[in-house]
mmCIF file with all atom_site columns, C-alpha atoms in Angstrom:
data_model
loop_
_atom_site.group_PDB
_atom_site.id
_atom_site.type_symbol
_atom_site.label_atom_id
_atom_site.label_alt_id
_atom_site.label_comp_id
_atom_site.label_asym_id
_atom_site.label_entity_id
_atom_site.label_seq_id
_atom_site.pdbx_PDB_ins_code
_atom_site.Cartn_x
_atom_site.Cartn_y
_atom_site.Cartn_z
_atom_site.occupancy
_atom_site.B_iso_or_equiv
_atom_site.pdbx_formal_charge
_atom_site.auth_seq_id
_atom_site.auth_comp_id
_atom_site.auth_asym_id
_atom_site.auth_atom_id
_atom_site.pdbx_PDB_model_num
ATOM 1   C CA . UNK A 1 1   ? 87.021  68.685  123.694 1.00 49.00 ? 1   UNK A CA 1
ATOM 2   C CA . UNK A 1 2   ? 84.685  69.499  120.469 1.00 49.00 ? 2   UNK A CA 1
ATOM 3   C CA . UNK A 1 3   ? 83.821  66.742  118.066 1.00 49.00 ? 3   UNK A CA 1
ATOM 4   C CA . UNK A 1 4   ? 86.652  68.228  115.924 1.00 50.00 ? 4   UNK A CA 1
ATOM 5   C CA . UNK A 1 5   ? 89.446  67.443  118.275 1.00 57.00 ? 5   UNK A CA 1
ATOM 6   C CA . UNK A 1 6   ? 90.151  70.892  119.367 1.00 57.00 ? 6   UNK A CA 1
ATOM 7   C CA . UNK A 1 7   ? 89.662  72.116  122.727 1.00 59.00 ? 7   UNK A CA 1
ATOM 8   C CA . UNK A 1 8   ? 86.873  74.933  122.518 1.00 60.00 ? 8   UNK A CA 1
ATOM 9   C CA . UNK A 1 9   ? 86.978  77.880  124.954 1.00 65.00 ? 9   UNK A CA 1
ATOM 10  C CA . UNK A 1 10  ? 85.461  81.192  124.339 1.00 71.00 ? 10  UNK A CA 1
ATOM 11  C CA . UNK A 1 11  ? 88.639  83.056  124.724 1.00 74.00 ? 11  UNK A CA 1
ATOM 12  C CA . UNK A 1 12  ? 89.589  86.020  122.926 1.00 75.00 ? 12  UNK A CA 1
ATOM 13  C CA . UNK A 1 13  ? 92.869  87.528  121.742 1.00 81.00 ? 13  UNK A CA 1
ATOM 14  C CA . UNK A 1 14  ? 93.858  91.455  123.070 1.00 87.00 ? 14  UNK A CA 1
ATOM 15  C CA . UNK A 1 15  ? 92.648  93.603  120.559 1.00 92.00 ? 15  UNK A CA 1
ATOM 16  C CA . UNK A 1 16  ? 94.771  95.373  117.869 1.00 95.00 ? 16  UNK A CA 1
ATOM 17  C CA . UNK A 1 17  ? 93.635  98.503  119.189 1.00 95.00 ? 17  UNK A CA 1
ATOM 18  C CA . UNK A 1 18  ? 91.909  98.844  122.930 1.00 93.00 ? 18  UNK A CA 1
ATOM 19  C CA . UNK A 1 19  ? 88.990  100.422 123.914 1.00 93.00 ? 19  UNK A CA 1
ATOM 20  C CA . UNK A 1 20  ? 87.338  101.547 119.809 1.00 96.00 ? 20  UNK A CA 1
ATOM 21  C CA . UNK A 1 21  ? 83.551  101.797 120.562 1.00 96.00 ? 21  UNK A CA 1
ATOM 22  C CA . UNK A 1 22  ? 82.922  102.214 116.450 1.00 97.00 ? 22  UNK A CA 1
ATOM 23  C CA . UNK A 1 23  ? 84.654  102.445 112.978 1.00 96.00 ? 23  UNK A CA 1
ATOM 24  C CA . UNK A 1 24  ? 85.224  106.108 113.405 1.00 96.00 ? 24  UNK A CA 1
ATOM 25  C CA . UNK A 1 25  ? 87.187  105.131 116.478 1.00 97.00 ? 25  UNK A CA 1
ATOM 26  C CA . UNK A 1 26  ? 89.192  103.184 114.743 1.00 97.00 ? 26  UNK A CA 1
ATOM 27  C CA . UNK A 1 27  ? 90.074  105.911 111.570 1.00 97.00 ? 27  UNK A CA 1
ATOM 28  C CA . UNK A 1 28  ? 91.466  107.999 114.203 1.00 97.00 ? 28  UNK A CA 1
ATOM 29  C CA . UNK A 1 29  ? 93.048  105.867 116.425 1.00 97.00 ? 29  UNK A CA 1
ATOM 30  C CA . UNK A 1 30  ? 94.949  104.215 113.371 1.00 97.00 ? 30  UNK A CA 1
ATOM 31  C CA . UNK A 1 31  ? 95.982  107.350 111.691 1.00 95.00 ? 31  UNK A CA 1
ATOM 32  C CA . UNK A 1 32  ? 97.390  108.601 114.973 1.00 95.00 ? 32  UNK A CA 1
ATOM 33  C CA . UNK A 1 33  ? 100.890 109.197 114.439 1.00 94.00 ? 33  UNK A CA 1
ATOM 34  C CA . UNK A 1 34  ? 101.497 107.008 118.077 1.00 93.00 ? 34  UNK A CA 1
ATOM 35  C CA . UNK A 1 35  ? 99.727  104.287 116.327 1.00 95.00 ? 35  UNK A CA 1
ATOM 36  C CA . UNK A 1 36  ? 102.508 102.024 115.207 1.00 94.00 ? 36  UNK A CA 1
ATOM 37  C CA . UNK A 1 37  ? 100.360 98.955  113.448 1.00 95.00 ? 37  UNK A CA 1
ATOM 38  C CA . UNK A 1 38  ? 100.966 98.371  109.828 1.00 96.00 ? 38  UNK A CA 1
ATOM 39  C CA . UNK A 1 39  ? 97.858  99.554  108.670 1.00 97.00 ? 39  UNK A CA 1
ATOM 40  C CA . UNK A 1 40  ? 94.868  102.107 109.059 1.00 98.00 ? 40  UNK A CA 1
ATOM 41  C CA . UNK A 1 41  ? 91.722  102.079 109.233 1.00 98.00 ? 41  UNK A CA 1
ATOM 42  C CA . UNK A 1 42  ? 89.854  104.661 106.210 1.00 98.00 ? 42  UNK A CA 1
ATOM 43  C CA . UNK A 1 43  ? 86.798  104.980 103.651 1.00 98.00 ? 43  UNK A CA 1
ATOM 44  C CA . UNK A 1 44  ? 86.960  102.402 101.056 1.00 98.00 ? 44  UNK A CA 1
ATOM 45  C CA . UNK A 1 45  ? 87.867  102.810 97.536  1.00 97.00 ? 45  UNK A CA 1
ATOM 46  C CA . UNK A 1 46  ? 84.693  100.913 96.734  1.00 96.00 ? 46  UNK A CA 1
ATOM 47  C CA . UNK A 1 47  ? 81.891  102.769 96.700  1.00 94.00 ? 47  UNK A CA 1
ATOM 48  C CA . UNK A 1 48  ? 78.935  101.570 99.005  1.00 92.00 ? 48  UNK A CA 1
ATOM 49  C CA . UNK A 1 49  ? 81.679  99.759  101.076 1.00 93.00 ? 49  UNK A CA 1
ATOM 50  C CA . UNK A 1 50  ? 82.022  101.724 104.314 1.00 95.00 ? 50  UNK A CA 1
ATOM 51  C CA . UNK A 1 51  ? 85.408  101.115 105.722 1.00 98.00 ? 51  UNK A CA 1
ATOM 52  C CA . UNK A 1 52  ? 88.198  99.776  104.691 1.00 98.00 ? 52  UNK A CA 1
ATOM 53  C CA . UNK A 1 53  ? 91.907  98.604  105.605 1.00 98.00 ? 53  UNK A CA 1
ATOM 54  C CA . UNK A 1 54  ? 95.184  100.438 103.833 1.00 98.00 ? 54  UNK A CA 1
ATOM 55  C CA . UNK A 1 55  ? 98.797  99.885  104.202 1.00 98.00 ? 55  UNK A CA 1
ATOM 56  C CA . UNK A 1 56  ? 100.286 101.954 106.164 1.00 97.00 ? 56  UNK A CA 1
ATOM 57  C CA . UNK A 1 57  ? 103.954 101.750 104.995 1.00 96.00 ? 57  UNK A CA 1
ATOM 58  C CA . UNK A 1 58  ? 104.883 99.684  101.999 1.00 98.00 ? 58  UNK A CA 1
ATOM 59  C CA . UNK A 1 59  ? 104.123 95.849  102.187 1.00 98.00 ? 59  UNK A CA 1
ATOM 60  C CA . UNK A 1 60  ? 106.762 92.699  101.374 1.00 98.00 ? 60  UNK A CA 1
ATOM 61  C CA . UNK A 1 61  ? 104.998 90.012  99.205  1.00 98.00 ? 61  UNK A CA 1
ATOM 62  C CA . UNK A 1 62  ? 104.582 87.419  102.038 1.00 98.00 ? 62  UNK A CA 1
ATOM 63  C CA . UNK A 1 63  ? 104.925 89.696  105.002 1.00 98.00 ? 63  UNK A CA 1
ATOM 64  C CA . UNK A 1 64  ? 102.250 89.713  107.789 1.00 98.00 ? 64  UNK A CA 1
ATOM 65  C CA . UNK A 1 65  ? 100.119 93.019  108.341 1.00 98.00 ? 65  UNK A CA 1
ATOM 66  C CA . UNK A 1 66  ? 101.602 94.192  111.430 1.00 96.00 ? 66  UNK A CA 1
ATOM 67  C CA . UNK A 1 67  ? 99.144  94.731  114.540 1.00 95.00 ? 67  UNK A CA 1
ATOM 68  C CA . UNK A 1 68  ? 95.710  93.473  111.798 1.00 97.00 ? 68  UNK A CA 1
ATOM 69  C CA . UNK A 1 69  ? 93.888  90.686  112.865 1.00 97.00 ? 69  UNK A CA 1
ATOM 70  C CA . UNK A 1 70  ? 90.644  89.184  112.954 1.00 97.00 ? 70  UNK A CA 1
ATOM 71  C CA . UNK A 1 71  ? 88.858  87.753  116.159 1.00 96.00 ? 71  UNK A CA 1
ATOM 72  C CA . UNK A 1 72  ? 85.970  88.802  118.396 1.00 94.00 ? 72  UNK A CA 1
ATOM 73  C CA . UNK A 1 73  ? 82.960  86.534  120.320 1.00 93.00 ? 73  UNK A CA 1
ATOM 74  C CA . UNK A 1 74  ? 83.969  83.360  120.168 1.00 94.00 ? 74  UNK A CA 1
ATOM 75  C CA . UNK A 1 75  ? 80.860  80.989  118.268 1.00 94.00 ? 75  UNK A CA 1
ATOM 76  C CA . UNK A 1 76  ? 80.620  76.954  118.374 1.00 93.00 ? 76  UNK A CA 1
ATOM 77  C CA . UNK A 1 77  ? 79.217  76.003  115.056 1.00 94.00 ? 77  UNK A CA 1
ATOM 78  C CA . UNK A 1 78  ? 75.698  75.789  117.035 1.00 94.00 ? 78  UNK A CA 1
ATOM 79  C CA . UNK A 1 79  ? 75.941  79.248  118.151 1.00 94.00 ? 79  UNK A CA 1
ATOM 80  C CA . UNK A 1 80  ? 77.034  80.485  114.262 1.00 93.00 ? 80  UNK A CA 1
ATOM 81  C CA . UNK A 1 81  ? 73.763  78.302  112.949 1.00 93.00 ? 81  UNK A CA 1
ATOM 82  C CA . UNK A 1 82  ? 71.273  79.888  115.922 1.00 94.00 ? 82  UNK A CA 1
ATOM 83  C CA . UNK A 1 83  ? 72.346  83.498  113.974 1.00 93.00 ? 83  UNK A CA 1
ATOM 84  C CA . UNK A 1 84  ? 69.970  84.501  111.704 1.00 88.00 ? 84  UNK A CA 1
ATOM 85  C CA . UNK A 1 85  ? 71.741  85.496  108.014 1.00 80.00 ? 85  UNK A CA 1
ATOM 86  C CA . UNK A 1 86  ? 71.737  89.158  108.343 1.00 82.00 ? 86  UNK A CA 1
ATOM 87  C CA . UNK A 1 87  ? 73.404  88.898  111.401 1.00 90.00 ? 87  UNK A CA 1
ATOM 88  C CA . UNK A 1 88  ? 76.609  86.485  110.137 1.00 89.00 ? 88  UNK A CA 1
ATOM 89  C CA . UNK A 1 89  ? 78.320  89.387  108.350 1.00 90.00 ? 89  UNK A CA 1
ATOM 90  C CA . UNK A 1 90  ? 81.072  89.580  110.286 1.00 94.00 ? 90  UNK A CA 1
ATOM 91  C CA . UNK A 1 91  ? 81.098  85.717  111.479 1.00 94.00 ? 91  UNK A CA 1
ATOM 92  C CA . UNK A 1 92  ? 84.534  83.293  110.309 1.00 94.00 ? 92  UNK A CA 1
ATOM 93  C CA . UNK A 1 93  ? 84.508  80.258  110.212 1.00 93.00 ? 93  UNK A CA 1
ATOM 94  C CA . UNK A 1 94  ? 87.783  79.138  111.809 1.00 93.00 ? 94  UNK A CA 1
ATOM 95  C CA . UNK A 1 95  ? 87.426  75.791  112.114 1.00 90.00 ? 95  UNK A CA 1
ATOM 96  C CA . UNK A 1 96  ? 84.452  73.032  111.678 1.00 90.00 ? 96  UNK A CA 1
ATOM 97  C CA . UNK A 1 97  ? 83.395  74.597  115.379 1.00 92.00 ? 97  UNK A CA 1
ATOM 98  C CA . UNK A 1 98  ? 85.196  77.066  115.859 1.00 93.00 ? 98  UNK A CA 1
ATOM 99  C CA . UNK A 1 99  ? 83.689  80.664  114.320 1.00 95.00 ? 99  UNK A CA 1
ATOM 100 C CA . UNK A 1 100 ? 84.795  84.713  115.409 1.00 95.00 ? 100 UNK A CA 1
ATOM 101 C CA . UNK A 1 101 ? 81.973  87.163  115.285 1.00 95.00 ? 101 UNK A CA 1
ATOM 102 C CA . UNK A 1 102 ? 83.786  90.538  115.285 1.00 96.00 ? 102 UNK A CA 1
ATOM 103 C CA . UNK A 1 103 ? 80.487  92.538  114.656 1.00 95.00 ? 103 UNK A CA 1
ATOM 104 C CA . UNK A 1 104 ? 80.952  94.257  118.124 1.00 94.00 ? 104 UNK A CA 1
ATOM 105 C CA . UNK A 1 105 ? 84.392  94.201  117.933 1.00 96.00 ? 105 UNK A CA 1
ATOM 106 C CA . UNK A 1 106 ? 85.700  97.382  116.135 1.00 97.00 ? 106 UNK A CA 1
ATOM 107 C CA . UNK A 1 107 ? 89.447  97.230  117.687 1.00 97.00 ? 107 UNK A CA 1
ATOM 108 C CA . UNK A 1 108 ? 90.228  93.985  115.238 1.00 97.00 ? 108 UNK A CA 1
ATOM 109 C CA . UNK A 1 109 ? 91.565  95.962  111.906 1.00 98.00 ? 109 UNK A CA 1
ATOM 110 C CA . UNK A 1 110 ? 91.232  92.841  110.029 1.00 98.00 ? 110 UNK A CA 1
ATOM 111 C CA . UNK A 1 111 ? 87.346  93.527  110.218 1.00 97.00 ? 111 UNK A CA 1
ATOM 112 C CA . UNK A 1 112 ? 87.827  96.294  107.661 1.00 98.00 ? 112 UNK A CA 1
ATOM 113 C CA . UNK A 1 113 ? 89.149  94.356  105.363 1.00 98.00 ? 113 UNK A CA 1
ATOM 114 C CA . UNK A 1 114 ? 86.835  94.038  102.191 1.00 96.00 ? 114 UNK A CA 1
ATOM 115 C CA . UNK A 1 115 ? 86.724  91.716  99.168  1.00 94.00 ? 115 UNK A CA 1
ATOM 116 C CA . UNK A 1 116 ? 87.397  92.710  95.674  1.00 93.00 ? 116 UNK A CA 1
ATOM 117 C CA . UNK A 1 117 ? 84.855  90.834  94.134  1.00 90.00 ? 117 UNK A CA 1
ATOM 118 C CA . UNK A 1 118 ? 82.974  92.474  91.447  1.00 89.00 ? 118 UNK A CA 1
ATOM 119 C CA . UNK A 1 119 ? 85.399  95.580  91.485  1.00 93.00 ? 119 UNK A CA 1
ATOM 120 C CA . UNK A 1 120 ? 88.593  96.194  89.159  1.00 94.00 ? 120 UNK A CA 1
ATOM 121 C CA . UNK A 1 121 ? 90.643  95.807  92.567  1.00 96.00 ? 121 UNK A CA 1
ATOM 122 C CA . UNK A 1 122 ? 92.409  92.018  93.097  1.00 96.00 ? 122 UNK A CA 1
ATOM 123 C CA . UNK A 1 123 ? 92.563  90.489  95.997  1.00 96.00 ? 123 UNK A CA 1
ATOM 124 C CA . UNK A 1 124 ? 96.495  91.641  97.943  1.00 98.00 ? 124 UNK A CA 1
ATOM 125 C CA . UNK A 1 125 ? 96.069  89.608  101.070 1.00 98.00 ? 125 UNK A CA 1
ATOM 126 C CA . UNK A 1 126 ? 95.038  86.644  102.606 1.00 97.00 ? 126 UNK A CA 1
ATOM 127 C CA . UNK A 1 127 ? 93.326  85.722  106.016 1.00 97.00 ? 127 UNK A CA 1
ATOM 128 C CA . UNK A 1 128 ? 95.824  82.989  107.893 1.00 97.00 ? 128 UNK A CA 1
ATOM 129 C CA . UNK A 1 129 ? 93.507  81.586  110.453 1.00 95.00 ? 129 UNK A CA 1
ATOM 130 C CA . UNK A 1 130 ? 94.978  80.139  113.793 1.00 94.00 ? 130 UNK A CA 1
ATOM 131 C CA . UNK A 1 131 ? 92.422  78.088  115.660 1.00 92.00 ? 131 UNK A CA 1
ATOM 132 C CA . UNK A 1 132 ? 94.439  77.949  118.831 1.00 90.00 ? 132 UNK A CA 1
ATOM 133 C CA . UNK A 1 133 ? 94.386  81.840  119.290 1.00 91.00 ? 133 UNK A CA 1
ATOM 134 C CA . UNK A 1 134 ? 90.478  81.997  117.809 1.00 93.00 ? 134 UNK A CA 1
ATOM 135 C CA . UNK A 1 135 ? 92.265  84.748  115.513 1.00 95.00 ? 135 UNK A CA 1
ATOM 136 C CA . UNK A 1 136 ? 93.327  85.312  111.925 1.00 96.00 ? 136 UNK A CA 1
ATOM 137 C CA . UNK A 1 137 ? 95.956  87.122  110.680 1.00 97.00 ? 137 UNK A CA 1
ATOM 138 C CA . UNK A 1 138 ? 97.000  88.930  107.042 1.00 98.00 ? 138 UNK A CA 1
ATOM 139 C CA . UNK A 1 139 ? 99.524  88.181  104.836 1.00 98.00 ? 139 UNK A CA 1
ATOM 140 C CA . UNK A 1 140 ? 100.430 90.157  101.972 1.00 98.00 ? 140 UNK A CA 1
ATOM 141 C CA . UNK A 1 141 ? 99.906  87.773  98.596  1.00 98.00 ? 141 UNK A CA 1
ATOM 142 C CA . UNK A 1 142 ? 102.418 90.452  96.567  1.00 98.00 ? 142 UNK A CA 1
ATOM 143 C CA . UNK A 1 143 ? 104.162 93.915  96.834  1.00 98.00 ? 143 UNK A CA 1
ATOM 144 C CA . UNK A 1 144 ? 101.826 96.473  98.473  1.00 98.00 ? 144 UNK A CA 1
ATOM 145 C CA . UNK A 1 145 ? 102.221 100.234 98.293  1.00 98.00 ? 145 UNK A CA 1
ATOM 146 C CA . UNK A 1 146 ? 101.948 102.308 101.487 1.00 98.00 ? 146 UNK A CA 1
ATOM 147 C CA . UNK A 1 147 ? 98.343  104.028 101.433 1.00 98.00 ? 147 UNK A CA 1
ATOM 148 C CA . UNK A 1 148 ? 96.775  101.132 99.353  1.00 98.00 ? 148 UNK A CA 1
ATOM 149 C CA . UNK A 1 149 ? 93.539  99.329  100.204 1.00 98.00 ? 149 UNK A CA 1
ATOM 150 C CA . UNK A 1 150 ? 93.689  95.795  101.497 1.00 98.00 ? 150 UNK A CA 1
ATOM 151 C CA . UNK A 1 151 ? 91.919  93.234  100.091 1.00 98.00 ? 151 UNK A CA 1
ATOM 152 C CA . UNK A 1 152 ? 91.276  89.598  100.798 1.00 97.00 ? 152 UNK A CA 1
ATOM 153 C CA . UNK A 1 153 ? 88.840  86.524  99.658  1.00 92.00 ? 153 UNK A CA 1
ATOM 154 C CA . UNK A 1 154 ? 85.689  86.064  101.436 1.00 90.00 ? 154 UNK A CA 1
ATOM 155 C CA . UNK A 1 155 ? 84.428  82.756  100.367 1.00 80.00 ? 155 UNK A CA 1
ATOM 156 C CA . UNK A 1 156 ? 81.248  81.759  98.198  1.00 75.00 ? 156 UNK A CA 1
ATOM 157 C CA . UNK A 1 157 ? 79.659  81.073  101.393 1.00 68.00 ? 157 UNK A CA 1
ATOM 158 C CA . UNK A 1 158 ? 79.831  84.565  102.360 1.00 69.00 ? 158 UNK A CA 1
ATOM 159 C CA . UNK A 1 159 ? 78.354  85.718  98.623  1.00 59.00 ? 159 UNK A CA 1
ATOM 160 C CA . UNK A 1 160 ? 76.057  83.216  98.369  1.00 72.00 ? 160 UNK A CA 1
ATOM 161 C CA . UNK A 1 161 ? 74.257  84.624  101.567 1.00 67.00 ? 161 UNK A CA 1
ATOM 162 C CA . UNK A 1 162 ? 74.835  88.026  101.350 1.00 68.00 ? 162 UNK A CA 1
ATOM 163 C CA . UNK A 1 163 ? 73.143  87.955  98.209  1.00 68.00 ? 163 UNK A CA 1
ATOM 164 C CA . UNK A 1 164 ? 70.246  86.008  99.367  1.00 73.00 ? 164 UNK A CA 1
ATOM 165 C CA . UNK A 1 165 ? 69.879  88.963  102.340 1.00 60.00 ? 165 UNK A CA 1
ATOM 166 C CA . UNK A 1 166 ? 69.729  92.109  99.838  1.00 51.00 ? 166 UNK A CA 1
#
């Protein structure tokens, strides 16, 4: 039992989609016709982004993203603090010790998933996190249009370091 009352285990979710070695992977795999997940994997609409998550069919306010999550190595609060702060990009804090690194973990869609902040884009999603599964999900905060990019909240944690990397 951690000090926070929840049983800690390093285990991991399946992945949204198996065996993706890189981002690339994961364009194709999720534009794949067979691939029946509610969203795909593409370039961002923000420039200097990389990668990003879009709807793949038209999104319910409310409703989850179907087959987009967010887990990888599982991290005790220890482990996330041992990291230096280049290397906590992709790290989430679940719980007080409970953190998902999904750096190496390109089959979790909800990795692509970027943040609107300092862009005209608002934020369409949120990140549900469920500490028993070491996994969070996406919920659509209004009415999304099939082919738009996904966006979520990342925290002032998140832009308070990643400014203080750059």
């Amino acid at each position: 039992m951690s000090q926070s009352g929840v049983p800690f285990n390093r285990a991991r979710p399946p992945l949204d989609v198996e065996g993706v070695r890189s981002a690339s992977e994961a364009c194709a795999a999720t534009s794949s016709a067979s691939f029946t997940g509610g969203a795909r994997v593409g370039p961002s609409t923000i420039k200097g982004a990389g990668y990003g998550l879009f709807a793949r069919s038209r999104l319910a306010r409310g409703e989850l993203v179907g087959g987009a999550s967010y887990s990888g190595d599982v991290l005790s609060l220890a482990d996330a603090l041992k990291l230096g702060d280049d290397d906590k990009e992709y790290v989430m804090a679940m719980h007080f010790n409970v953190h998902v690194d999904a750096k190496r973990h390109y089959g979790y869609l909800g990795r692509y998933v970027n943040d609107s902040e300092g862009t005209a884009f608002q934020r369409n999603v949120k990140f549900e996190k469920n500490v028993a599964e070491r996994r969070a999900t996406l919920r659509a905060l209004r009415d999304i249009d099939a082919g738009e990019e996904l966006f979520a909240e990342y925290g002032r944690g998140y832009w308070r370091r990643a400014r203080n990397v750059k």
